[in-house]
Short mmCIF file of C-alpha atoms in Angstrom, two decimals:
data_model
loop_
_atom_site.label_atom_id
_atom_site.label_comp_id
_atom_site.label_asym_id
_atom_site.label_seq_id
_atom_site.Cartn_x
_atom_site.Cartn_y
_atom_site.Cartn_z
CA MET A 1 0.13 0.00 0.14
CA GLN A 2 3.08 2.36 0.83
CA TYR A 3 4.41 1.50 -2.24
CA VAL A 4 1.22 2.53 -4.47
CA GLN A 5 0.97 5.67 -2.57
CA LYS A 6 4.65 6.84 -3.12
CA LYS A 7 4.07 6.18 -7.08
CA SER A 8 0.91 8.11 -6.91
CA GLU A 9 2.96 10.73 -5.72
CA SER A 10 5.65 10.85 -7.88
CA PHE A 11 3.22 10.41 -10.90
CA ALA A 12 1.67 13.61 -9.24
CA ARG A 13 5.00 15.41 -8.98
CA SER A 14 5.76 14.69 -12.62
CA MET A 15 2.42 15.91 -14.09
CA ARG A 16 2.77 19.20 -12.31
CA ALA A 17 6.44 19.30 -13.49
CA ILE A 18 5.12 18.50 -17.24
CA ALA A 19 2.45 21.21 -16.51
CA PHE A 20 4.81 23.65 -15.49
CA ILE A 21 6.78 23.23 -18.45
CA ALA A 22 3.96 23.62 -20.85
CA LEU A 23 2.75 26.80 -19.39
CA THR A 24 6.39 27.97 -19.31
CA LEU A 25 6.83 27.30 -23.27
CA CYS A 26 3.22 28.89 -23.87
CA VAL A 27 4.19 32.08 -21.80
CA THR A 28 7.49 32.24 -24.07
CA CYS A 29 6.14 31.51 -27.30
CA ALA A 30 3.32 34.51 -26.78
CA TYR A 31 6.35 36.61 -25.92
CA SER A 32 8.26 35.93 -28.63
CA ALA A 33 5.80 35.56 -31.34
CA SER A 34 6.46 37.15 -34.62
CA LYS A 35 4.92 40.90 -35.14
CA THR A 36 3.22 42.61 -38.01
CA VAL A 37 3.96 46.64 -38.26
CA LEU A 38 1.84 48.23 -40.87
CA VAL A 39 3.02 51.50 -42.18
CA LEU A 40 0.01 53.67 -43.50
CA GLY A 41 1.83 56.78 -45.10
CA ASP A 42 2.11 58.84 -48.06
CA SER A 43 5.38 59.88 -50.52
CA LEU A 44 7.36 60.48 -46.97
CA SER A 45 7.11 56.32 -46.50
CA ALA A 46 6.86 55.14 -50.03
CA GLU A 47 10.58 56.40 -50.93
CA TYR A 48 9.51 58.57 -53.11
CA GLY A 49 12.41 59.92 -55.73
CA LEU A 50 14.38 57.04 -53.75
CA SER A 51 16.32 53.91 -55.05
CA ARG A 52 14.33 50.98 -53.47
CA GLY A 53 15.52 49.67 -50.47
CA THR A 54 16.69 53.20 -49.26
CA GLY A 55 13.76 54.77 -47.44
CA TRP A 56 12.87 54.89 -43.93
CA VAL A 57 10.94 52.13 -43.60
CA PRO A 58 12.97 49.57 -45.59
CA LEU A 59 15.81 50.53 -43.05
CA LEU A 60 13.51 49.79 -40.38
CA GLU A 61 13.47 46.22 -41.51
CA LYS A 62 17.01 46.26 -41.51
CA ARG A 63 16.96 48.04 -37.85
CA LEU A 64 14.74 44.96 -36.71
CA LYS A 65 17.04 42.27 -37.90
CA GLU A 66 20.20 43.78 -35.94
CA GLU A 67 17.96 44.59 -32.76
CA ASN A 68 17.16 40.62 -33.45
CA ILE A 69 13.28 41.46 -33.05
CA ASP A 70 10.66 39.08 -34.62
CA ALA A 71 8.92 41.58 -36.58
CA ARG A 72 8.01 41.78 -40.42
CA VAL A 73 6.86 45.16 -41.81
CA VAL A 74 4.54 45.85 -44.62
CA ASN A 75 4.76 49.33 -45.95
CA ALA A 76 1.05 50.18 -47.21
CA SER A 77 2.48 53.71 -48.01
CA ILE A 78 1.45 55.57 -51.52
CA SER A 79 2.35 58.77 -52.85
CA GLY A 80 -0.11 61.56 -52.60
CA GLU A 81 -1.89 59.70 -49.91
CA THR A 82 -4.43 62.01 -47.77
CA THR A 83 -5.85 61.14 -44.23
CA SER A 84 -9.21 60.57 -46.26
CA GLY A 85 -7.76 57.88 -48.61
CA GLY A 86 -5.96 56.33 -45.50
CA ARG A 87 -8.70 55.85 -43.94
CA ALA A 88 -10.69 54.36 -46.87
CA ARG A 89 -7.90 51.74 -47.33
CA LEU A 90 -7.30 50.59 -43.28
CA PRO A 91 -9.71 48.31 -42.74
CA ALA A 92 -8.89 46.05 -45.74
CA LEU A 93 -5.44 46.27 -44.72
CA LEU A 94 -6.30 45.58 -40.87
CA ASP A 95 -8.30 42.45 -42.29
CA GLN A 96 -5.53 41.34 -44.84
CA HIS A 97 -2.42 41.68 -42.61
CA HIS A 98 -3.92 41.79 -38.73
CA PRO A 99 -1.01 43.76 -37.74
CA SER A 100 0.16 44.27 -33.88
CA ILE A 101 1.37 47.66 -34.63
CA VAL A 102 -0.01 50.32 -37.25
CA ILE A 103 1.98 53.32 -37.72
CA ILE A 104 0.25 56.11 -39.39
CA GLU A 105 2.20 58.65 -41.27
CA LEU A 106 -0.63 60.75 -42.78
CA GLY A 107 -1.78 64.45 -43.14
CA GLY A 108 0.89 66.08 -44.83
CA ASN A 109 -1.16 66.29 -48.18
CA ASP A 110 -4.26 67.64 -46.26
CA GLY A 111 -2.04 70.25 -45.07
CA LEU A 112 -0.44 71.25 -48.64
CA ARG A 113 -3.74 71.24 -50.28
CA GLY A 114 -5.11 73.54 -47.19
CA LEU A 115 -7.72 70.94 -46.48
CA PRO A 116 -9.92 71.76 -43.57
CA LEU A 117 -8.37 70.74 -40.22
CA ALA A 118 -11.38 69.21 -38.59
CA SER A 119 -11.74 66.69 -41.34
CA THR A 120 -7.85 65.81 -41.31
CA GLU A 121 -8.22 65.10 -37.48
CA SER A 122 -11.68 63.24 -37.89
CA ASN A 123 -9.83 60.93 -40.41
CA LEU A 124 -6.80 60.36 -37.90
CA ARG A 125 -9.44 59.77 -35.11
CA ALA A 126 -11.05 57.24 -37.32
CA MET A 127 -8.08 55.69 -38.10
CA VAL A 128 -6.73 55.05 -34.74
CA THR A 129 -10.01 53.70 -33.51
CA ALA A 130 -9.85 51.36 -36.34
CA ALA A 131 -6.41 49.93 -35.81
CA GLN A 132 -7.37 50.02 -31.98
CA ARG A 133 -10.63 47.84 -32.39
CA ALA A 134 -8.46 45.42 -34.47
CA ASN A 135 -6.56 44.82 -31.76
CA ALA A 136 -3.34 46.64 -33.01
CA ARG A 137 -1.39 49.12 -31.20
CA VAL A 138 -1.02 52.46 -32.63
CA LEU A 139 1.84 54.84 -33.54
CA LEU A 140 0.98 58.22 -34.51
CA VAL A 141 3.69 60.16 -36.63
CA GLY A 142 3.28 64.08 -36.85
CA MET A 143 3.92 66.22 -39.50
CA GLN A 144 4.03 70.35 -39.99
CA ILE A 145 3.85 72.19 -42.91
CA PRO A 146 5.55 75.57 -44.09
CA PRO A 147 4.77 78.98 -42.62
CA ASN A 148 3.52 80.19 -45.82
CA TYR A 149 0.07 78.68 -45.27
CA GLY A 150 -0.29 81.27 -42.76
CA ARG A 151 0.42 81.21 -38.95
CA GLU A 152 -2.78 79.95 -37.62
CA TYR A 153 -3.61 77.20 -39.97
CA THR A 154 0.29 75.69 -39.59
CA GLN A 155 0.07 75.99 -35.51
CA LYS A 156 -3.17 74.51 -35.37
CA PHE A 157 -1.99 71.58 -38.04
CA ALA A 158 1.22 70.82 -36.10
CA ALA A 159 -1.24 70.85 -32.92
CA LEU A 160 -3.91 68.49 -33.87
CA TYR A 161 -1.54 65.09 -33.79
CA SER A 162 -0.90 65.75 -30.14
CA GLN A 163 -4.62 66.34 -29.84
CA VAL A 164 -5.44 63.30 -31.22
CA ALA A 165 -2.54 61.24 -29.75
CA LYS A 166 -3.46 62.57 -26.04
CA SER A 167 -7.20 62.08 -26.56
CA SER A 168 -6.82 58.53 -28.10
CA LYS A 169 -4.25 57.28 -25.61
CA VAL A 170 -1.53 56.32 -27.98
CA PRO A 171 2.26 57.34 -28.55
CA LEU A 172 3.28 60.41 -30.63
CA VAL A 173 6.31 61.12 -33.31
CA PRO A 174 5.74 64.93 -32.86
CA PHE A 175 7.40 65.53 -36.36
CA LEU A 176 8.87 62.88 -38.78
CA LEU A 177 11.08 65.66 -40.38
CA ALA A 178 13.02 66.69 -36.95
CA ASP A 179 16.26 67.57 -37.66
CA VAL A 180 15.93 67.34 -41.83
CA ALA A 181 13.54 69.95 -42.14
CA ASP A 182 15.76 73.01 -41.73
CA ARG A 183 18.39 71.59 -43.98
CA THR A 184 18.04 72.15 -47.52
CA ASP A 185 21.03 69.65 -48.67
CA LEU A 186 18.87 66.80 -47.36
CA PHE A 187 16.14 67.64 -49.77
CA GLN A 188 15.68 66.40 -53.61
CA ALA A 189 15.06 69.20 -56.04
CA ASP A 190 11.51 69.62 -55.68
CA ARG A 191 12.30 71.00 -51.69
CA ILE A 192 9.78 68.39 -50.58
CA HIS A 193 10.76 64.88 -50.61
CA PRO A 194 13.93 64.29 -48.28
CA THR A 195 16.91 62.61 -50.11
CA ALA A 196 18.37 59.28 -48.85
CA ALA A 197 20.96 60.91 -46.59
CA ALA A 198 18.07 61.97 -44.22
CA GLN A 199 16.29 58.69 -44.25
CA PRO A 200 18.24 57.52 -41.24
CA ILE A 201 17.41 60.18 -39.14
CA MET A 202 13.63 60.12 -40.18
CA LEU A 203 13.86 56.78 -38.68
CA ASN A 204 15.74 57.50 -35.66
CA ASN A 205 12.71 59.95 -35.11
CA VAL A 206 10.38 57.11 -35.39
CA TRP A 207 12.64 54.37 -33.62
CA PRO A 208 12.37 55.02 -29.93
CA GLN A 209 8.32 55.22 -29.76
CA LEU A 210 8.34 52.41 -31.90
CA LYS A 211 10.79 50.01 -29.84
CA VAL A 212 8.79 50.71 -26.91
CA LEU A 213 5.55 49.43 -28.77
CA LEU A 214 7.57 46.37 -29.73
CA THR A 215 8.75 45.08 -26.72
CA LYS A 216 5.65 45.23 -25.03
#
């Protein structure tokens, strides 16, 4: 009888050990699961005027490999895209790619076209909400426009990104072109689109906030 009891206790200990190992493996798998980063942007993210593979989004893919972060990048950026266009395209992209993180880099073309700020803000909020409902974390990338559009418009345009980020409780990159916008040598002949030399700077502007989301 004592022998049977010892065998039973030994069996129970073995089962508890197996259960613990299985649970540990599940937690590890969940932590290290590959993530998908969806970039929804305009020409600044679509490598306009650049050789393929030199834009900040392809450089992001290289950075992820260097950092040993298991994530793939889907670049859904289109030159000339507005927040209205991004809002219309996002639902299908979410269904197709099931991203863990959505980077929204839109609004610059709205500003350059002088579109109503209320419309731009509404579209940004709708995109953030759609991504969150799809269980994706969101990184909002801010933009600024030249002062020749008028002081009031340019100030309100820049401020709307922080307003959306704060109310939606998402992290914000204040200005994608920080440390680039004031250097004419970092722009192509059109004076609108950054050169290849500017792309690492743009990535460094995005990376700190993005890395936090990737490691959560």
